[in-house]
């Protein structure tokens, strides 16, 4: 395999594995927006919570991927509390209030992280699965943590789509999206659906953060980059299409890594935003977006 083609294949593979986790981040954001119409500017900071949570559990002697089992119930509880205590009063109301509230929440989370963990970048020192390269043939190498992380992303994404499409909860969510007042008259408690949706969306973001900390170091500002990528992925896939958000995340990961390798690391997001602009021009609803679609 020629050197350039080998570099292309290696970069595309790395982007694919990373993009799966980006897709997980985007799915959480898409679910919250699709069901509740809340643009969550704190989503990147929620990912940050997941990164620091798994980092702390790892330092306490827990394997990072086992720590995700602990992160799931904590993420569901955190999301439910956020909706009940903080976001519930502004759900379905003025979008500016939603933006300001979630932006303020993001700043609070980053400030707390800086106080507790310091502004320095921290990583899972000694975690060999995140640093060892394994030859998979053809001159291609992967890190075991990346394979496991991608598998987790696929599993969570598939479970979420199945829930949305084939369960009573998913049907209730779609009913609330289509017409919340009609759903209420049919016996669907929209406030409960909002709480469940927020809990699931936040939990997915925390799980994604727990996976991402096995990929890269974490600092209080790390979540900002993931927020931008998540918004791009959601728009690429379609604003309220959850599976479209996942595909958008995969595209974002591949394009970002290819741009970094063949254009320059400083411009790694340039190619991503070119694709983003082209989609807005020629496919403004995204690749998979349809009105009222949250699956």
Short mmCIF file of C-alpha atoms in Angstrom, two decimals:
data_model
loop_
_atom_site.label_atom_id
_atom_site.label_comp_id
_atom_site.label_asym_id
_atom_site.label_seq_id
_atom_site.Cartn_x
_atom_site.Cartn_y
_atom_site.Cartn_z
CA UNK A 1 0.00 0.00 0.00
CA UNK A 2 1.51 3.36 -1.04
CA UNK A 3 2.45 5.63 1.84
CA UNK A 4 -0.19 8.27 1.13
CA UNK A 5 -2.94 5.68 0.81
CA UNK A 6 -1.77 4.02 3.99
CA UNK A 7 -1.87 7.35 5.79
CA UNK A 8 -5.33 7.97 4.38
CA UNK A 9 -6.60 4.58 5.54
CA UNK A 10 -5.05 4.96 9.00
CA UNK A 11 -6.45 8.46 9.42
CA UNK A 12 -9.90 7.45 8.19
CA UNK A 13 -9.93 4.51 10.60
CA UNK A 14 -8.93 6.73 13.51
CA UNK A 15 -11.59 9.25 12.51
CA UNK A 16 -14.22 6.54 12.29
CA UNK A 17 -13.50 5.24 15.79
CA UNK A 18 -13.43 8.75 17.23
CA UNK A 19 -16.48 9.78 15.21
CA UNK A 20 -18.55 7.04 16.80
CA UNK A 21 -18.08 8.68 20.19
CA UNK A 22 -18.73 12.11 18.67
CA UNK A 23 -21.98 10.60 17.40
CA UNK A 24 -22.84 9.54 20.94
CA UNK A 25 -22.34 13.10 22.17
CA UNK A 26 -24.51 14.42 19.35
CA UNK A 27 -27.28 11.89 20.00
CA UNK A 28 -27.76 13.17 23.53
CA UNK A 29 -28.00 16.74 22.27
CA UNK A 30 -30.37 15.73 19.47
CA UNK A 31 -32.68 13.82 21.80
CA UNK A 32 -33.03 16.77 24.18
CA UNK A 33 -33.69 19.19 21.33
CA UNK A 34 -35.95 16.81 19.41
CA UNK A 35 -38.28 16.08 22.32
CA UNK A 36 -38.10 19.27 24.38
CA UNK A 37 -36.93 21.90 21.88
CA UNK A 38 -34.26 22.94 24.39
CA UNK A 39 -30.92 24.03 22.89
CA UNK A 40 -28.58 22.82 25.60
CA UNK A 41 -25.45 24.98 25.65
CA UNK A 42 -24.30 23.06 28.73
CA UNK A 43 -24.03 19.81 26.77
CA UNK A 44 -20.26 20.06 26.34
CA UNK A 45 -19.86 20.64 30.06
CA UNK A 46 -22.03 17.58 30.75
CA UNK A 47 -19.56 15.58 28.65
CA UNK A 48 -16.87 17.12 30.85
CA UNK A 49 -18.67 15.78 33.94
CA UNK A 50 -18.48 12.29 32.47
CA UNK A 51 -14.77 12.67 31.74
CA UNK A 52 -13.95 13.81 35.28
CA UNK A 53 -16.22 11.17 36.81
CA UNK A 54 -14.46 8.30 35.05
CA UNK A 55 -11.07 9.93 35.70
CA UNK A 56 -11.86 10.04 39.43
CA UNK A 57 -13.11 6.45 39.50
CA UNK A 58 -10.01 5.31 37.61
CA UNK A 59 -7.79 6.96 40.22
CA UNK A 60 -9.82 5.09 42.86
CA UNK A 61 -8.86 1.82 41.19
CA UNK A 62 -11.84 1.22 38.87
CA UNK A 63 -11.29 0.26 35.24
CA UNK A 64 -12.59 3.12 33.04
CA UNK A 65 -15.01 0.93 31.13
CA UNK A 66 -16.32 -0.66 34.32
CA UNK A 67 -16.71 2.89 35.65
CA UNK A 68 -19.23 3.53 32.88
CA UNK A 69 -21.60 1.12 34.65
CA UNK A 70 -21.46 3.46 37.63
CA UNK A 71 -21.80 6.52 35.39
CA UNK A 72 -25.09 5.35 33.84
CA UNK A 73 -27.34 5.55 36.93
CA UNK A 74 -25.56 8.70 38.11
CA UNK A 75 -26.11 10.28 34.70
CA UNK A 76 -29.80 9.38 34.68
CA UNK A 77 -30.22 10.85 38.16
CA UNK A 78 -28.28 14.00 37.27
CA UNK A 79 -30.37 14.54 34.15
CA UNK A 80 -33.65 14.03 35.99
CA UNK A 81 -32.58 16.50 38.69
CA UNK A 82 -31.54 19.08 36.11
CA UNK A 83 -34.91 18.90 34.42
CA UNK A 84 -36.92 18.87 37.61
CA UNK A 85 -35.07 21.61 39.46
CA UNK A 86 -33.50 23.82 36.82
CA UNK A 87 -34.78 23.38 33.27
CA UNK A 88 -38.38 22.39 33.91
CA UNK A 89 -39.60 25.95 34.52
CA UNK A 90 -38.25 27.15 31.14
CA UNK A 91 -39.08 24.10 29.01
CA UNK A 92 -41.43 25.12 26.21
CA UNK A 93 -41.00 28.81 26.99
CA UNK A 94 -38.79 31.64 25.78
CA UNK A 95 -35.73 30.25 23.99
CA UNK A 96 -33.52 33.10 25.19
CA UNK A 97 -34.13 32.07 28.80
CA UNK A 98 -33.22 28.50 27.92
CA UNK A 99 -29.99 29.60 26.26
CA UNK A 100 -28.96 31.83 29.14
CA UNK A 101 -29.80 29.18 31.73
CA UNK A 102 -27.86 26.40 29.99
CA UNK A 103 -24.97 28.76 29.29
CA UNK A 104 -24.87 29.71 32.98
CA UNK A 105 -24.96 26.03 33.93
CA UNK A 106 -22.00 25.39 31.64
CA UNK A 107 -19.97 28.16 33.28
CA UNK A 108 -20.79 26.82 36.74
CA UNK A 109 -19.70 23.29 35.84
CA UNK A 110 -16.42 24.52 34.35
CA UNK A 111 -15.72 26.70 37.38
CA UNK A 112 -16.36 23.81 39.78
CA UNK A 113 -14.12 21.56 37.70
CA UNK A 114 -11.34 24.14 37.82
CA UNK A 115 -11.61 24.43 41.61
CA UNK A 116 -11.69 20.68 42.22
CA UNK A 117 -9.31 19.39 39.55
CA UNK A 118 -7.21 22.51 38.74
CA UNK A 119 -6.91 24.10 35.28
CA UNK A 120 -4.27 21.56 34.21
CA UNK A 121 -4.84 18.76 31.72
CA UNK A 122 -5.23 15.37 33.38
CA UNK A 123 -5.07 11.92 31.81
CA UNK A 124 -5.46 8.27 32.76
CA UNK A 125 -1.80 7.62 33.53
CA UNK A 126 -0.87 3.98 33.22
CA UNK A 127 -3.99 3.02 31.25
CA UNK A 128 -2.29 0.84 28.64
CA UNK A 129 -5.43 0.18 26.57
CA UNK A 130 -5.52 3.89 25.77
CA UNK A 131 -1.88 4.20 24.77
CA UNK A 132 -0.81 0.86 23.25
CA UNK A 133 -1.08 0.45 19.48
CA UNK A 134 -2.14 -2.93 18.10
CA UNK A 135 -1.35 -4.00 14.53
CA UNK A 136 -4.55 -5.16 12.81
CA UNK A 137 -2.85 -5.85 9.47
CA UNK A 138 -2.28 -3.89 6.31
CA UNK A 139 -0.06 -1.44 8.15
CA UNK A 140 -3.02 -0.22 10.21
CA UNK A 141 -2.88 0.28 13.97
CA UNK A 142 -5.56 0.88 16.57
CA UNK A 143 -5.69 1.40 20.30
CA UNK A 144 -7.78 -1.19 22.18
CA UNK A 145 -9.57 1.60 24.07
CA UNK A 146 -10.72 3.08 20.76
CA UNK A 147 -12.20 -0.22 19.62
CA UNK A 148 -14.00 -0.70 22.93
CA UNK A 149 -15.20 2.90 22.93
CA UNK A 150 -16.56 2.58 19.39
CA UNK A 151 -18.34 -0.66 20.30
CA UNK A 152 -19.92 1.06 23.31
CA UNK A 153 -21.03 3.95 21.09
CA UNK A 154 -22.65 1.55 18.59
CA UNK A 155 -24.37 -0.37 21.39
CA UNK A 156 -25.78 2.74 23.08
CA UNK A 157 -26.86 4.25 19.75
CA UNK A 158 -28.65 1.05 18.72
CA UNK A 159 -30.39 0.77 22.10
CA UNK A 160 -31.61 4.37 21.92
CA UNK A 161 -32.97 4.00 18.38
CA UNK A 162 -34.73 0.76 19.33
CA UNK A 163 -36.29 2.44 22.38
CA UNK A 164 -37.51 5.38 20.31
CA UNK A 165 -38.94 3.27 17.51
CA UNK A 166 -40.29 0.12 19.13
CA UNK A 167 -41.24 0.81 22.75
CA UNK A 168 -44.21 2.48 24.39
CA UNK A 169 -41.87 5.10 25.84
CA UNK A 170 -40.60 5.92 22.36
CA UNK A 171 -44.14 6.23 21.02
CA UNK A 172 -45.00 8.59 23.87
CA UNK A 173 -41.92 10.68 23.14
CA UNK A 174 -42.88 10.95 19.47
CA UNK A 175 -46.44 11.85 20.45
CA UNK A 176 -45.18 14.71 22.62
CA UNK A 177 -42.98 15.91 19.74
CA UNK A 178 -45.87 15.83 17.26
CA UNK A 179 -48.41 17.61 19.48
CA UNK A 180 -47.88 17.86 23.23
CA UNK A 181 -51.44 19.08 23.92
CA UNK A 182 -52.98 16.23 21.94
CA UNK A 183 -50.67 13.79 23.70
CA UNK A 184 -51.78 15.18 27.07
CA UNK A 185 -55.43 14.66 26.13
CA UNK A 186 -54.59 11.03 25.26
CA UNK A 187 -53.13 10.46 28.71
CA UNK A 188 -49.44 11.11 28.03
CA UNK A 189 -47.82 13.09 30.83
CA UNK A 190 -45.56 15.42 28.90
CA UNK A 191 -43.67 16.64 31.98
CA UNK A 192 -42.69 13.06 32.79
CA UNK A 193 -41.61 12.51 29.18
CA UNK A 194 -39.48 15.66 29.35
CA UNK A 195 -37.80 14.44 32.53
CA UNK A 196 -37.11 10.99 31.06
CA UNK A 197 -35.79 12.51 27.82
CA UNK A 198 -33.48 14.86 29.69
CA UNK A 199 -32.27 12.02 31.91
CA UNK A 200 -31.45 9.83 28.91
CA UNK A 201 -29.81 12.66 26.95
CA UNK A 202 -27.62 13.70 29.88
CA UNK A 203 -26.75 10.08 30.65
CA UNK A 204 -25.62 9.51 27.06
CA UNK A 205 -23.43 12.63 27.21
CA UNK A 206 -21.84 11.47 30.47
CA UNK A 207 -21.17 8.00 29.04
CA UNK A 208 -19.62 9.61 25.96
CA UNK A 209 -17.41 11.71 28.22
CA UNK A 210 -16.37 8.61 30.11
CA UNK A 211 -15.30 7.01 26.84
CA UNK A 212 -13.54 10.15 25.58
CA UNK A 213 -11.31 10.42 28.67
CA UNK A 214 -9.71 7.14 27.53
CA UNK A 215 -8.88 8.89 24.25
CA UNK A 216 -7.43 12.19 25.43
CA UNK A 217 -6.59 14.33 28.49
CA UNK A 218 -9.27 16.40 30.19
CA UNK A 219 -9.23 20.00 31.41
CA UNK A 220 -12.05 22.38 32.44
CA UNK A 221 -12.32 23.75 28.90
CA UNK A 222 -12.30 20.40 27.08
CA UNK A 223 -16.08 20.28 26.81
CA UNK A 224 -16.25 23.42 24.65
CA UNK A 225 -14.78 21.62 21.64
CA UNK A 226 -17.23 18.74 22.00
CA UNK A 227 -20.16 21.16 22.18
CA UNK A 228 -19.19 22.65 18.82
CA UNK A 229 -18.68 19.23 17.25
CA UNK A 230 -22.03 18.03 18.64
CA UNK A 231 -23.89 20.99 17.14
CA UNK A 232 -22.21 20.44 13.78
CA UNK A 233 -23.04 16.71 13.87
CA UNK A 234 -26.67 17.38 14.81
CA UNK A 235 -27.11 19.84 11.95
CA UNK A 236 -25.39 17.45 9.53
CA UNK A 237 -27.67 14.59 10.48
CA UNK A 238 -30.87 16.57 10.91
CA UNK A 239 -31.87 18.66 13.92
CA UNK A 240 -34.24 16.12 15.46
CA UNK A 241 -32.97 12.87 13.94
CA UNK A 242 -31.18 10.88 16.63
CA UNK A 243 -29.67 8.30 14.29
CA UNK A 244 -28.82 11.13 11.90
CA UNK A 245 -26.89 12.82 14.71
CA UNK A 246 -24.86 9.65 15.18
CA UNK A 247 -24.03 9.50 11.47
CA UNK A 248 -23.19 13.21 11.57
CA UNK A 249 -20.78 12.52 14.43
CA UNK A 250 -19.04 9.79 12.44
CA UNK A 251 -18.73 12.13 9.45
CA UNK A 252 -17.36 14.84 11.73
CA UNK A 253 -14.72 12.51 13.18
CA UNK A 254 -13.52 11.28 9.79
CA UNK A 255 -13.45 14.73 8.16
CA UNK A 256 -11.70 16.27 11.18
CA UNK A 257 -8.94 13.64 11.23
CA UNK A 258 -8.40 13.72 7.44
CA UNK A 259 -8.14 17.51 7.51
CA UNK A 260 -5.66 17.34 10.37
CA UNK A 261 -3.49 14.80 8.54
CA UNK A 262 -3.52 16.28 5.04
CA UNK A 263 -4.02 20.01 5.68
CA UNK A 264 -2.67 20.62 9.17
CA UNK A 265 -3.63 20.05 12.82
CA UNK A 266 -4.30 23.77 13.32
CA UNK A 267 -7.00 23.58 10.64
CA UNK A 268 -8.51 20.25 11.67
CA UNK A 269 -11.97 21.79 12.06
CA UNK A 270 -11.82 23.73 8.78
CA UNK A 271 -12.86 20.77 6.63
CA UNK A 272 -15.62 19.99 9.07
CA UNK A 273 -17.08 23.48 8.77
CA UNK A 274 -16.82 23.39 4.96
CA UNK A 275 -18.99 20.25 4.96
CA UNK A 276 -21.26 21.92 7.49
CA UNK A 277 -21.79 24.98 5.27
CA UNK A 278 -22.40 22.84 2.17
CA UNK A 279 -25.06 20.84 3.98
CA UNK A 280 -26.75 24.04 5.16
CA UNK A 281 -26.81 25.33 1.57
CA UNK A 282 -27.89 22.18 -0.27
CA UNK A 283 -29.62 20.15 2.46
CA UNK A 284 -30.80 22.62 5.14
CA UNK A 285 -32.80 19.94 6.99
CA UNK A 286 -29.70 17.79 7.31
CA UNK A 287 -29.00 14.40 5.79
CA UNK A 288 -31.77 12.59 7.66
CA UNK A 289 -33.90 15.33 9.18
CA UNK A 290 -37.68 15.17 8.91
CA UNK A 291 -40.25 17.23 10.77
CA UNK A 292 -41.18 15.61 14.07
CA UNK A 293 -38.60 12.82 13.73
CA UNK A 294 -36.71 11.97 16.91
CA UNK A 295 -35.62 8.49 15.86
#
